Amino acid sequence: MSKLNILVVDDARFIRERVTSMVREAFPDFNVLAVENGMQARQAMQQKRYDLILCDWEMPEMSGLEVLQWTRAQDSYKATPFLMVTSRGEREYVLKAIQAGVNDYLGKPFTREQLVQKMVKALDKRQQLSPQQQARASAMLAADQQKKPAAAAPKTQAKPKGLAQLRNSQQTFRCAIKDLNLREIKVVIKNEGAFPQVLEQVVVDIEQLSGDSVARINGFVTAVQATEQKLESAYVDVRVSFMDEDPDKLSHLSKYIASVR
């Protein structure tokens, strides 16, 4: 029972590797397979039995919702725990996932603590965790909780190239866009004592100038720098490298870039 099989599905390599690492750190006796799209996920589930599926929503060719619908249509997977992992948190998306039979929903970006909590909750319901696995997970969650920083709610000023939100696993930073291209974005946030960390996974919500749509791009922080060379600098620059390879997101981003050039 301890050798559970976990399937990770995400088209962003950085996130696949990060989730795989988190799962193996928390549950070293689990077998973990990571695939990059829904078609590969289907093939993997047809070749081997998986006990828990961690699946991204927004993927090319076959979305996470379609993977979930296909999974629930298979007799051998009707009751298998399925966690949807996505940057989309709108109520309509959550409802669609619930209607399709999702077990839980994990919003990007997330911490190891949040991921492990969701996994433990899903596997405990089916009594798939041994006492040793439960004890290890509990100890890891307790350690992560002690490291958790205090949350803040900074705000920022509007800038000519538009507004955005920078979300890490703890909080949301309102920010102004200083520059961007298809590979990275540079934003400025107000200094209120809390900043994203270098190499931290984040989601950048880029608001269209018209206000009628938002591009949600997964990325990681590559630099954090004060805008002034003094301790009380009012603003901080944050540079984020994009990880998404979704053609729809890149097309959306390209149109936005063209509109502000």
Tab-separated table of N, CA and C in Angstrom, residues 1-5 23-24 26-32 129-130 132-133 136:
chain	number	residue	atom	x	y	z
A	1	MET	N	0.828	-1.209	0.000
A	1	MET	CA	0.000	0.000	0.000
A	1	MET	C	0.859	1.255	0.000
A	2	SER	N	2.140	1.128	0.477
A	2	SER	CA	2.972	2.318	0.560
A	2	SER	C	3.468	2.770	-0.803
A	3	LYS	N	3.581	1.850	-1.768
A	3	LYS	CA	4.102	2.193	-3.086
A	3	LYS	C	2.989	2.719	-3.977
A	4	LEU	N	2.461	3.872	-3.638
A	4	LEU	CA	1.410	4.472	-4.445
A	4	LEU	C	2.012	5.111	-5.696
A	5	ASN	N	1.231	5.130	-6.768
A	5	ASN	CA	1.651	5.720	-8.032
A	5	ASN	C	0.976	7.074	-8.211
A	23	VAL	N	6.504	16.211	-4.170
A	23	VAL	CA	5.870	14.931	-3.827
A	23	VAL	C	6.917	13.951	-3.299
A	24	ARG	N	8.063	13.903	-3.962
A	24	ARG	CA	9.105	12.956	-3.543
A	24	ARG	C	9.709	13.329	-2.201
A	26	ALA	N	8.037	14.778	0.249
A	26	ALA	CA	7.035	14.449	1.278
A	26	ALA	C	6.786	12.948	1.378
A	27	PHE	N	6.832	12.274	0.225
A	27	PHE	CA	6.517	10.838	0.184
A	27	PHE	C	7.587	10.113	-0.642
A	28	PRO	N	8.772	9.887	-0.071
A	28	PRO	CA	9.868	9.289	-0.836
A	28	PRO	C	9.598	7.878	-1.336
A	29	ASP	N	8.612	7.186	-0.750
A	29	ASP	CA	8.314	5.827	-1.201
A	29	ASP	C	7.224	5.782	-2.273
A	30	PHE	N	6.775	6.956	-2.738
A	30	PHE	CA	5.803	6.985	-3.832
A	30	PHE	C	6.519	6.919	-5.178
A	31	ASN	N	5.860	6.329	-6.163
A	31	ASN	CA	6.347	6.354	-7.545
A	31	ASN	C	5.682	7.536	-8.244
A	32	VAL	N	6.469	8.431	-8.826
A	32	VAL	CA	5.936	9.636	-9.461
A	32	VAL	C	6.308	9.664	-10.937
A	129	LEU	N	-2.848	6.001	3.012
A	129	LEU	CA	-1.594	6.381	3.651
A	129	LEU	C	-1.335	5.506	4.872
A	130	SER	N	-0.106	5.023	4.992
A	130	SER	CA	0.283	4.249	6.160
A	130	SER	C	0.522	5.198	7.333
A	132	GLN	N	3.182	5.595	9.012
A	132	GLN	CA	4.498	6.202	8.823
A	132	GLN	C	4.430	7.367	7.828
A	133	GLN	N	3.684	7.183	6.760
A	133	GLN	CA	3.541	8.249	5.759
A	133	GLN	C	2.782	9.441	6.335
A	136	ARG	N	5.229	11.322	8.627
A	136	ARG	CA	6.232	12.092	7.880
A	136	ARG	C	5.606	13.355	7.291
